[in-house]
Coordinates of C-alpha atoms in Angstrom, one line a residue:
Chain A
M268 CA 4.0 25.5 -27.9
Y269 CA 5.2 22.0 -29.0
W270 CA 8.3 20.0 -28.4
K271 CA 8.1 18.2 -31.8
E272 CA 5.2 19.6 -33.7
E273 CA 5.4 17.3 -36.6
L274 CA 5.0 14.3 -34.3
E275 CA 2.5 15.8 -31.9
C276 CA 0.2 17.3 -34.6
M277 CA 0.7 14.6 -37.2
P278 CA -2.5 13.9 -39.2
V279 CA -4.3 11.0 -37.7
A280 CA -4.2 8.8 -40.8
E281 CA -0.5 9.4 -41.1
R282 CA 0.0 8.4 -37.4
R283 CA -2.0 5.3 -37.9
K284 CA 0.4 4.3 -40.6
L285 CA 3.4 4.9 -38.3
Q286 CA 1.7 3.0 -35.5
L287 CA 1.1 0.0 -37.8
A288 CA 4.6 -0.1 -39.0
R289 CA 5.9 0.1 -35.5
L290 CA 3.5 -2.5 -34.2
Q291 CA 4.5 -4.9 -37.0
A292 CA 8.2 -4.4 -36.2
Q293 CA 7.6 -4.7 -32.4
V294 CA 5.6 -7.9 -32.6
K295 CA 8.2 -9.4 -34.9
R296 CA 10.9 -8.4 -32.5
V297 CA 9.4 -9.8 -29.4
Y298 CA 8.6 -13.0 -31.3
E299 CA 12.3 -13.3 -32.2
T300 CA 13.9 -12.3 -29.0
V301 CA 11.6 -13.1 -26.1
P302 CA 11.0 -16.8 -25.7
Y303 CA 8.0 -16.2 -23.4
Y304 CA 6.2 -14.1 -26.1
Q305 CA 7.2 -16.6 -28.8
R306 CA 5.5 -19.4 -26.9
R307 CA 2.4 -17.3 -26.2
L308 CA 2.1 -16.2 -29.9
R309 CA 2.7 -19.8 -31.1
E310 CA 0.0 -21.2 -28.7
R311 CA -2.5 -18.9 -30.4
G312 CA -1.2 -19.7 -33.9
I313 CA -0.2 -16.1 -34.5
D314 CA 2.2 -15.4 -37.3
P315 CA 3.9 -12.1 -36.5
T316 CA 4.4 -11.3 -40.2
R317 CA 0.7 -11.4 -40.9
I318 CA -0.3 -8.3 -38.9
K319 CA -1.9 -6.2 -41.6
S320 CA -3.8 -3.6 -39.8
L321 CA -4.2 -2.0 -36.4
D322 CA -7.4 -4.0 -35.9
D323 CA -5.2 -7.2 -35.8
L324 CA -4.1 -6.0 -32.4
A325 CA -7.2 -7.5 -30.9
Y326 CA -5.9 -11.0 -31.8
L327 CA -2.7 -10.6 -29.8
P328 CA -2.6 -11.9 -26.2
F329 CA -2.6 -9.6 -23.2
T330 CA 0.4 -9.2 -20.9
T331 CA -0.2 -8.9 -17.2
K332 CA 1.7 -8.1 -14.1
D333 CA 1.5 -11.8 -13.4
D334 CA 3.5 -12.5 -16.6
L335 CA 6.1 -10.2 -15.2
R336 CA 6.1 -12.0 -11.9
Q337 CA 6.4 -15.4 -13.6
T338 CA 9.4 -14.3 -15.6
Y339 CA 11.0 -12.4 -12.7
P340 CA 13.4 -10.7 -12.8
F341 CA 14.5 -10.3 -16.5
G342 CA 12.5 -12.9 -18.4
L343 CA 10.6 -10.5 -20.6
F344 CA 13.7 -8.5 -21.5
A345 CA 14.3 -8.4 -25.3
R346 CA 17.9 -7.4 -25.1
P347 CA 21.0 -8.9 -23.4
M348 CA 22.1 -7.3 -20.1
S349 CA 25.0 -5.7 -22.0
D350 CA 22.5 -3.5 -23.8
I351 CA 20.5 -2.6 -20.6
V352 CA 21.8 0.6 -19.0
R353 CA 19.3 1.0 -16.2
L354 CA 16.8 -1.0 -14.1
H355 CA 13.7 0.4 -12.3
A356 CA 11.2 -1.5 -10.2
S357 CA 7.7 -1.1 -8.8
S358 CA 5.6 -3.1 -6.4
G359 CA 4.8 -6.7 -7.3
T360 CA 1.8 -8.5 -6.0
T361 CA 3.9 -10.6 -3.5
G362 CA 7.3 -10.2 -2.0
K363 CA 9.1 -9.6 -5.4
P364 CA 9.0 -6.3 -7.3
T365 CA 8.2 -5.8 -11.0
V366 CA 11.5 -5.1 -12.8
V367 CA 11.9 -3.2 -16.0
G368 CA 15.1 -2.5 -18.0
Y369 CA 16.0 0.3 -20.4
T370 CA 18.5 0.5 -23.2
Q371 CA 20.4 3.7 -23.9
Q372 CA 17.9 4.4 -26.7
D373 CA 15.0 3.8 -24.2
I374 CA 16.5 6.3 -21.8
E375 CA 16.7 8.8 -24.7
T376 CA 13.2 8.2 -25.9
W377 CA 11.9 8.5 -22.3
A378 CA 13.7 11.9 -21.9
D379 CA 12.4 13.1 -25.2
L380 CA 8.8 12.1 -24.3
M381 CA 9.1 13.5 -20.9
A382 CA 10.3 16.8 -22.5
R383 CA 7.2 16.6 -24.7
A384 CA 5.0 16.2 -21.7
L385 CA 6.6 19.2 -19.9
V386 CA 6.2 21.4 -23.0
C387 CA 2.6 20.1 -23.3
A388 CA 2.0 21.5 -19.8
G389 CA 3.5 24.8 -20.8
V390 CA 7.0 24.4 -19.3
G391 CA 9.9 25.9 -21.2
P392 CA 13.7 26.3 -21.0
D393 CA 13.5 29.3 -18.7
D394 CA 11.6 27.3 -16.0
I395 CA 13.1 26.1 -12.7
I396 CA 11.6 22.8 -11.9
Q397 CA 11.6 21.5 -8.3
N398 CA 11.4 17.8 -8.7
A399 CA 10.0 16.4 -5.5
Y400 CA 9.2 12.9 -6.9
G401 CA 11.3 10.2 -5.2
Y402 CA 14.6 9.4 -6.9
G403 CA 15.5 5.7 -7.0
L404 CA 14.0 2.5 -8.2
F405 CA 10.7 4.5 -8.6
T406 CA 10.6 6.0 -12.0
G407 CA 9.1 9.3 -11.0
G408 CA 12.2 11.2 -9.9
L409 CA 14.7 10.2 -12.7
G410 CA 12.0 10.3 -15.3
I411 CA 11.0 13.9 -14.8
H412 CA 14.7 14.8 -14.2
Y413 CA 15.9 13.6 -17.6
G414 CA 13.0 15.2 -19.4
A415 CA 13.6 18.5 -17.7
E416 CA 17.3 18.5 -18.6
K417 CA 16.5 17.5 -22.2
L418 CA 14.1 20.4 -22.5
G419 CA 16.9 22.7 -21.1
A420 CA 15.0 23.8 -18.0
T421 CA 16.7 24.0 -14.7
V422 CA 16.1 21.0 -12.4
V423 CA 16.2 21.1 -8.6
P424 CA 16.6 17.3 -7.9
I425 CA 15.4 17.6 -4.3
S426 CA 13.5 14.3 -4.3
A427 CA 10.7 13.6 -1.8
G428 CA 10.5 14.7 1.8
N429 CA 12.1 17.4 4.0
T430 CA 9.1 19.7 3.4
K431 CA 10.5 22.8 5.2
R432 CA 13.6 22.7 3.1
Q433 CA 11.5 22.3 0.0
V434 CA 9.6 25.4 0.8
M435 CA 12.7 27.4 1.5
L436 CA 14.4 26.4 -1.8
M437 CA 11.1 27.2 -3.6
Q438 CA 11.3 30.7 -2.3
D439 CA 15.0 31.2 -2.6
F440 CA 15.4 29.8 -6.1
G441 CA 12.3 31.3 -7.5
V442 CA 11.0 27.9 -8.5
T443 CA 8.3 28.1 -11.3
V444 CA 7.3 24.4 -11.7
L445 CA 6.6 21.9 -9.0
S446 CA 6.5 18.1 -9.8
C447 CA 5.4 15.7 -7.1
T448 CA 2.4 13.6 -6.1
P449 CA -0.8 15.6 -5.7
S450 CA -1.1 14.6 -2.1
Y451 CA 2.4 15.9 -1.4
A452 CA 1.5 19.2 -3.2
L453 CA -1.3 19.6 -0.7
H454 CA 1.1 18.8 2.2
L455 CA 3.5 21.4 0.9
A456 CA 0.7 23.9 0.8
E457 CA -0.2 23.1 4.4
V458 CA 3.3 23.5 5.6
M459 CA 3.6 26.9 3.8
Q460 CA 0.4 28.0 5.5
E461 CA 1.7 26.9 8.9
N462 CA 4.8 28.9 8.4
G463 CA 2.9 32.0 7.2
I464 CA 4.1 31.8 3.6
D465 CA 1.8 33.2 1.1
A466 CA 1.9 31.1 -2.1
S467 CA 1.0 34.1 -4.2
H468 CA 4.4 35.6 -3.4
L469 CA 6.1 32.5 -4.9
R470 CA 6.9 32.3 -8.6
L471 CA 5.2 28.9 -9.0
R472 CA 3.1 28.7 -12.1
I473 CA 2.7 25.0 -13.1
G474 CA 2.3 21.8 -11.2
I475 CA 3.1 18.4 -12.8
F476 CA 1.3 16.0 -10.6
G477 CA 0.8 12.3 -10.9
A478 CA 1.8 8.8 -9.7
E479 CA -1.5 8.5 -7.8
P480 CA -5.2 9.0 -8.6
W481 CA -6.7 12.4 -7.8
S482 CA -9.9 14.2 -8.6
V483 CA -10.7 17.4 -10.3
S484 CA -11.8 18.9 -7.0
M485 CA -8.4 18.1 -5.5
A486 CA -6.8 19.8 -8.5
H487 CA -8.9 22.9 -7.8
E488 CA -7.9 22.8 -4.2
I489 CA -4.2 22.6 -5.1
E490 CA -4.5 25.4 -7.7
H491 CA -6.1 27.6 -5.1
K492 CA -3.6 26.9 -2.3
L493 CA -0.4 27.0 -4.4
N494 CA -1.5 29.6 -7.0
L495 CA -0.5 27.5 -10.0
M496 CA -2.0 25.4 -12.8
A497 CA -2.3 21.8 -11.7
L498 CA -1.9 19.3 -14.5
D499 CA -2.1 15.5 -14.5
I500 CA 0.7 13.3 -15.8
Y501 CA 0.3 9.6 -16.3
G502 CA 2.8 6.9 -16.5
L503 CA 3.7 3.5 -15.2
S504 CA 7.1 1.8 -14.9
E505 CA 6.0 -1.3 -16.9
I506 CA 5.4 1.0 -19.9
M507 CA 8.1 3.6 -19.3
G508 CA 7.5 5.8 -16.3
P509 CA 6.1 9.3 -16.2
G510 CA 5.5 10.8 -19.7
V511 CA 3.1 8.2 -21.1
A512 CA 0.3 10.8 -21.2
M513 CA 0.0 14.5 -20.2
E514 CA -2.8 16.9 -19.6
C515 CA -2.5 20.2 -21.6
P516 CA -3.7 23.5 -20.2
Y517 CA -7.1 23.0 -22.0
K518 CA -7.7 20.2 -19.5
N519 CA -9.5 17.9 -21.9
G520 CA -8.0 14.7 -20.7
L521 CA -4.4 13.5 -21.0
H522 CA -2.7 13.3 -24.4
I523 CA -1.3 9.9 -24.7
F524 CA 1.8 9.8 -26.8
D525 CA 0.4 7.3 -29.2
D526 CA 3.3 7.3 -31.6
H527 CA 5.1 5.3 -28.9
F528 CA 2.2 3.8 -26.8
L529 CA -0.7 2.3 -28.6
P530 CA -3.7 2.5 -26.2
E531 CA -6.9 0.5 -26.1
I532 CA -9.8 0.4 -23.7
I533 CA -11.2 -3.0 -23.0
N534 CA -13.9 -4.6 -21.0
P535 CA -11.9 -6.0 -18.1
E536 CA -14.1 -9.1 -17.8
M537 CA -14.4 -10.3 -21.4
G538 CA -11.4 -8.5 -22.8
E539 CA -13.1 -7.1 -25.9
Q540 CA -12.2 -3.6 -27.2
L541 CA -14.5 -0.8 -26.3
K542 CA -15.1 2.4 -28.3
P543 CA -13.9 5.9 -27.6
G544 CA -16.1 7.4 -24.9
E545 CA -16.7 4.0 -23.2
E546 CA -15.2 3.4 -19.8
G547 CA -13.0 0.4 -19.3
E548 CA -9.5 -0.8 -18.6
L549 CA -6.6 0.9 -20.3
V550 CA -4.3 -1.5 -22.2
I551 CA -1.1 -0.2 -23.7
T552 CA 1.3 -1.7 -26.3
T553 CA 4.7 -0.2 -26.3
L554 CA 5.7 0.5 -30.0
T555 CA 9.3 1.6 -29.6
K556 CA 10.5 0.1 -26.3
E557 CA 13.7 -1.9 -26.7
G558 CA 14.6 -3.2 -23.2
I559 CA 11.3 -4.7 -22.2
P560 CA 8.7 -4.3 -25.0
L561 CA 5.2 -5.2 -23.8
I562 CA 2.3 -6.3 -26.0
R563 CA -1.2 -5.3 -24.8
Y564 CA -0.2 -4.6 -21.2
R565 CA -3.2 -4.6 -18.8
T566 CA -2.6 -1.5 -16.8
R567 CA -5.6 -2.3 -14.5
D568 CA -6.3 1.5 -14.6
V569 CA -9.9 2.4 -15.5
A570 CA -10.2 5.2 -18.0
V571 CA -12.0 6.5 -21.1
L572 CA -10.4 7.3 -24.5
Y573 CA -11.3 10.5 -26.4
D574 CA -10.5 10.9 -30.1
D575 CA -12.1 14.2 -30.8
P576 CA -9.8 17.1 -31.5
C577 CA -8.3 19.2 -28.7
P578 CA -8.0 23.0 -29.1
C579 CA -4.2 22.7 -28.4
G580 CA -3.7 21.2 -31.8
R581 CA -2.2 17.9 -30.7
T582 CA -3.7 15.0 -32.5
H583 CA -2.9 12.3 -29.9
V584 CA -5.9 10.5 -28.5
R585 CA -6.6 11.4 -24.9
I586 CA -7.4 9.4 -21.8
S587 CA -9.5 10.6 -19.0
R588 CA -8.2 10.9 -15.5
I589 CA -7.9 7.5 -13.9
L590 CA -11.3 6.6 -12.7
G591 CA -10.5 3.5 -10.7
R592 CA -8.7 0.1 -10.7
T593 CA -9.8 -3.3 -12.0
D594 CA -7.7 -5.0 -9.3
D595 CA -7.3 -4.3 -5.6
M596 CA -4.1 -2.2 -5.9
L597 CA -3.9 0.9 -3.7
I598 CA -1.7 3.8 -4.3
I599 CA -0.5 5.3 -1.1
R600 CA 1.7 8.3 -1.2
G601 CA 2.6 7.4 -4.8
V602 CA 3.6 3.9 -3.8
N603 CA 1.6 0.9 -5.2
V604 CA 0.4 -1.4 -2.5
F605 CA -1.3 -4.8 -3.1
P606 CA -3.1 -6.5 -0.2
S607 CA -1.5 -9.7 -1.3
Q608 CA 1.9 -8.2 -0.3
I609 CA 0.7 -7.9 3.2
E610 CA -0.8 -11.3 3.2
H611 CA 2.5 -12.6 2.1
V612 CA 4.3 -10.9 5.0
L613 CA 1.9 -12.4 7.5
L614 CA 2.2 -15.9 6.0
E615 CA 6.0 -15.6 6.2
M616 CA 5.7 -14.7 9.8
G617 CA 4.0 -18.0 10.5
Q618 CA 0.4 -17.1 10.4
T619 CA -1.5 -19.9 8.7
E620 CA -4.6 -18.1 7.7
P621 CA -4.1 -14.4 8.3
H622 CA -7.1 -12.2 8.8
Y623 CA -6.2 -8.7 8.0
L624 CA -7.7 -5.4 6.8
L625 CA -6.0 -2.4 5.2
V626 CA -7.6 0.8 6.3
V627 CA -6.4 3.8 4.2
D628 CA -7.3 7.3 5.2
R629 CA -6.2 10.8 4.4
K630 CA -5.2 12.6 7.6
G631 CA -4.7 16.1 6.5
P632 CA -3.3 15.9 3.0
L633 CA -1.2 12.8 3.5
D634 CA -2.4 9.2 3.2
C635 CA -2.0 6.8 6.1
L636 CA -2.2 3.1 6.1
E637 CA -3.4 1.0 9.0
V638 CA -3.1 -2.7 8.9
W639 CA -5.5 -4.4 11.2
V640 CA -4.4 -7.9 12.2
E641 CA -6.8 -10.3 14.1
V642 CA -5.1 -11.8 17.1
S643 CA -5.5 -15.5 16.8
E644 CA -4.9 -17.9 19.7
R645 CA -1.5 -18.7 18.2
L646 CA -0.5 -15.0 18.3
F647 CA -2.0 -14.2 21.7
A648 CA 0.3 -13.8 24.7
D649 CA -0.8 -13.0 28.2
E650 CA 1.7 -10.1 28.4
V651 CA 1.4 -6.7 26.9
R652 CA 5.1 -6.5 26.2
R653 CA 5.0 -9.6 24.0
L654 CA 2.0 -8.3 22.1
E655 CA 3.7 -5.0 21.5
E656 CA 6.7 -6.8 20.3
L657 CA 4.5 -8.7 17.9
E658 CA 2.9 -5.5 16.7
Q659 CA 6.4 -4.0 16.1
A660 CA 7.6 -7.1 14.3
I661 CA 4.6 -7.1 11.9
R662 CA 5.1 -3.4 11.3
R663 CA 8.8 -3.7 10.5
E664 CA 8.2 -6.5 8.1
I665 CA 5.4 -4.7 6.3
E666 CA 7.3 -1.5 6.1
S667 CA 10.4 -3.2 4.6
T668 CA 8.2 -4.9 2.0
L669 CA 6.1 -1.9 1.1
G670 CA 8.6 0.9 1.6
I671 CA 6.1 3.1 3.4
A672 CA 5.3 3.7 7.0
V673 CA 2.3 1.8 8.4
K674 CA 0.5 1.5 11.7
V675 CA -0.3 -2.0 12.8
R676 CA -3.4 -2.5 15.0
L677 CA -4.1 -5.8 16.7
V678 CA -7.8 -6.5 16.7
E679 CA -10.2 -9.1 18.2
P680 CA -11.1 -12.1 16.1
K681 CA -14.1 -11.6 13.7
T682 CA -13.6 -7.9 13.8
I683 CA -12.9 -8.0 10.1
E684 CA -16.0 -8.5 8.0
R685 CA -16.2 -11.7 6.0
S686 CA -18.4 -11.6 3.0
Q687 CA -19.4 -15.0 1.6
G688 CA -16.4 -16.6 3.2
K689 CA -14.0 -14.2 1.5
A690 CA -12.7 -11.5 3.7
K691 CA -12.9 -7.9 2.7
R692 CA -9.3 -6.7 2.6
V693 CA -9.4 -3.0 2.0
V694 CA -11.3 0.0 3.4
D695 CA -10.4 3.1 1.5
R696 CA -11.8 6.2 3.2
R697 CA -10.1 8.6 0.8
E698 CA -12.0 9.9 -2.1
V699 CA -9.2 9.8 -4.6
Y700 CA -10.9 8.8 -7.8
E701 CA -13.0 11.1 -10.0
R702 CA -16.6 10.0 -9.6
E703 CA -17.9 11.5 -12.8
R704 CA -16.5 11.3 -16.2
R705 CA -15.7 14.5 -18.0
Chain B
M75 CA -1.7 -27.6 34.9
N76 CA 0.3 -28.4 38.0
G77 CA -0.8 -28.7 41.6
N78 CA -0.1 -25.2 42.8
G79 CA -1.0 -23.3 39.7
V80 CA -4.2 -21.3 39.7
K81 CA -5.8 -21.3 36.2
Q82 CA -6.1 -17.7 35.1
I83 CA -8.1 -16.8 32.0
S84 CA -6.7 -14.1 29.8
V85 CA -8.8 -12.4 27.1
F86 CA -7.6 -10.1 24.3
L87 CA -9.7 -7.0 24.1
E88 CA -9.6 -4.0 21.8
N89 CA -9.5 -0.8 23.6
K90 CA -13.0 0.3 22.8
S91 CA -16.1 0.8 24.8
G92 CA -18.3 -2.1 25.7
R93 CA -15.8 -4.9 25.4
L94 CA -15.3 -5.4 29.1
A95 CA -19.1 -5.3 29.6
A96 CA -19.5 -8.0 26.9
V97 CA -17.1 -10.3 28.7
S98 CA -18.8 -9.9 32.0
K99 CA -22.2 -10.3 30.5
I100 CA -21.2 -13.7 28.9
L101 CA -19.8 -14.9 32.1
G102 CA -22.8 -13.8 34.1
A103 CA -25.2 -15.4 31.7
N104 CA -23.3 -18.7 32.2
D105 CA -23.3 -18.4 35.9
I106 CA -19.6 -17.9 36.2
N107 CA -18.5 -15.8 39.0
I108 CA -15.5 -13.5 38.7
R109 CA -13.2 -13.7 41.8
A110 CA -10.4 -11.3 40.7
L111 CA -9.5 -9.4 37.6
C112 CA -7.1 -7.0 36.2
I113 CA -6.5 -5.3 32.9
A114 CA -3.2 -4.5 31.3
D115 CA -3.6 -2.1 28.4
T116 CA -2.0 0.1 25.8
S117 CA -3.8 2.8 23.8
D118 CA -5.0 0.2 21.3
F119 CA -5.6 -3.0 23.1
G120 CA -5.8 -4.6 26.5
I121 CA -5.4 -8.0 28.2
L122 CA -8.1 -8.9 30.7
R123 CA -7.0 -11.4 33.3
L124 CA -9.6 -13.2 35.3
I125 CA -9.8 -15.6 38.2
V126 CA -13.2 -17.3 38.2
N127 CA -15.0 -20.0 40.0
D128 CA -14.9 -22.3 36.9
P129 CA -12.0 -21.5 34.7
D130 CA -12.5 -24.4 32.2
R131 CA -16.0 -23.4 31.5
A132 CA -15.1 -19.7 31.3
Y133 CA -12.5 -20.5 28.8
N134 CA -14.9 -22.4 26.6
V135 CA -17.8 -20.0 26.7
L136 CA -15.6 -17.0 25.9
K137 CA -13.9 -18.9 23.1
E138 CA -17.3 -19.9 21.7
S139 CA -18.3 -16.3 21.8
G140 CA -15.4 -15.4 19.5
F141 CA -12.9 -14.0 21.9
T142 CA -9.2 -14.9 21.8
V143 CA -8.6 -16.6 25.1
S144 CA -5.7 -18.3 26.8
A145 CA -5.2 -20.1 30.1
T146 CA -2.2 -19.2 32.2
S147 CA -0.9 -20.8 35.4
V148 CA -0.5 -18.2 38.2
I149 CA 0.1 -18.5 41.9
A150 CA -2.2 -17.2 44.7
V151 CA -0.6 -16.0 47.8
Q152 CA -2.3 -15.3 51.1
V153 CA -0.7 -12.3 52.8
P154 CA -1.6 -10.8 56.2
D155 CA -3.8 -7.8 55.9
R156 CA -1.3 -5.4 57.6
P157 CA 1.5 -3.0 56.6
G158 CA 4.4 -5.0 55.2
G159 CA 2.4 -8.1 54.6
L160 CA 3.0 -8.2 50.9
A161 CA 6.7 -7.2 51.3
E162 CA 7.5 -10.4 53.2
A163 CA 6.2 -12.6 50.5
L164 CA 7.9 -10.6 47.8
S165 CA 11.3 -10.6 49.4
I166 CA 11.3 -14.3 49.6
L167 CA 10.9 -14.5 45.8
E168 CA 13.4 -11.7 45.2
E169 CA 16.1 -13.4 47.2
A170 CA 15.6 -16.5 45.2
G171 CA 15.9 -14.5 42.0
I172 CA 12.4 -15.2 40.8
N173 CA 11.1 -12.5 38.6
I174 CA 7.5 -11.4 39.0
E175 CA 5.9 -10.6 35.6
Y176 CA 2.8 -9.0 37.1
L177 CA 0.6 -9.2 40.1
Y178 CA -2.8 -8.1 41.2
A179 CA -5.0 -8.3 44.3
F180 CA -8.2 -10.1 44.8
V181 CA -11.5 -8.2 45.0
T182 CA -12.7 -10.2 48.0
R183 CA -10.7 -10.9 51.1
M184 CA -10.4 -13.8 53.4
S185 CA -10.8 -12.8 56.9
G186 CA -7.7 -10.9 58.1
H187 CA -5.9 -11.8 54.9
A188 CA -5.5 -10.4 51.4
L189 CA -5.1 -12.7 48.4
V190 CA -2.6 -11.7 45.8
I191 CA -2.1 -13.3 42.3
L192 CA 1.4 -13.5 41.1
K193 CA 2.6 -14.5 37.6
V194 CA 6.0 -16.1 37.7
E195 CA 8.0 -18.3 35.4
D196 CA 8.1 -21.3 37.6
V197 CA 4.9 -21.6 39.7
D198 CA 6.0 -24.8 41.6
R199 CA 9.3 -23.5 42.6
A200 CA 7.8 -20.2 43.8
A201 CA 5.1 -22.1 45.8
E202 CA 7.8 -24.2 47.4
L203 CA 9.9 -21.3 48.4
L204 CA 6.9 -19.3 49.7
G205 CA 5.7 -22.3 51.7
A206 CA 9.1 -22.8 53.2
G207 CA 9.2 -19.1 54.1
G208 CA 6.0 -19.4 56.0
V209 CA 3.7 -17.8 53.5
T210 CA 0.3 -19.5 52.9
V211 CA -0.3 -20.6 49.3
P212 CA -3.9 -21.7 49.0
R213 CA -4.7 -24.6 46.7
P214 CA -6.4 -23.7 43.4
E215 CA -9.8 -25.1 44.5
E216 CA -9.7 -22.9 47.6
V217 CA -9.0 -19.9 45.4
Y218 CA -11.8 -20.6 42.9
A219 CA -14.2 -21.0 45.9
V220 CA -13.3 -17.8 47.7

């Protein structure tokens, strides 16, 4: 089953022509409408009219999250605000988020690609989709929602949280598809078990799980506990949101919708392109995005590209599951967390040289984040009450910045290991990334 | 530090085994004698408060050993070792509206008397009021040498 067979199964040579035409138009457009890109391309002496093949992509400059930060909030938008119909945002590396804007056409393209992703997973118009991704600035909730409606399926826009209610509606409505983060899927399974609900009595058949890294063994565990097929969806707000790539039931990697998103794998240190089958950083150029087109966006996600055919018949190249990060970003309960955000909070609170450590663990199925803060002489008070107040104040500030609950622990100086003068900032005790390649 | 203030050393400790032992070992190795101590704690951390024979040196050796240390001015009160002995001293402060943040007793006793450490906002005023009310407030040197 396909959503748009002619696009999904297009002969590779034909798609390459389409990609080139779209790349040429896109580069020309950003050159003409985004001063930041115009300057970057001029600095490198790149004439946007002289892109003759897809190989010329390698000459174009990368775009990073830092570029988005420097042009915060709307500096990379290629359209006036009157054309922008929606904004989404994700975590930035400091106090400010990363903002993206969508035109009406972008929203339609997104819904169409998300419908393509759902059909790729085996979802159809008769399905009832319980969408437990968060609705809001995060792209997960609304992204899946629009795609499901476009497909003609029935959406239950329940958003995240309130697990008991989720379980009740799943039973009462005869929900067939669950979309949420994989860790939340495990949490749902646990709550069902606690309440004596047998998943095999539910009508669930497909899980659309993403927004955080997860391993094949975790997928097996979810499939076993929820009695459904667990499929991996990939996306990021900078590029669009969910629906950039989707695993099909053959589980051969995720089909990246490369008529809209041109993928490359690069060596994260030197920046050169790597071949299919080689592990490196995923870089994506948006080919059709109007609101905020990005050229060679460094996703910081580590993956492998596969270009061999998939039995499902789709000719899109595929990416592996995400194998790691090339920066220190953590994904906790679907929320992106940068250690620098926490450093920023501590600096704002008047600590001159904060020593802190993020300890991430998975207690049961849910991730928890502990922030260890060394008590310097400046922070130390002789009274318990004052130290507890300090702990609370740090916790509140961090929670309001990150948007997730954290536990703050005050620790003795030098508790946090310093390696060659640079402190280690993260201890991740979860095993979220797939260790082995396919 | 003022004339009536006894220098108390406070140390930040994580609530895990061996931390208190580490502090006492460092003090012992440096020939510093603990006169009185108390711990205020939560499930995660504690504050160890110490009265020692040489507070300045205790502060330095603990700091050099990597602990977070602070010095706080507290007041020592000599109360008769009999029922109601402490109540007399406390009622003087209460009547004057002086809030006691915490207090603890000495490990050793002077003959017929107990020594109690009080943390109050204004040490000098508390000492004055207690003295006027007939309560003995030993000088800091006497306390360190107990």
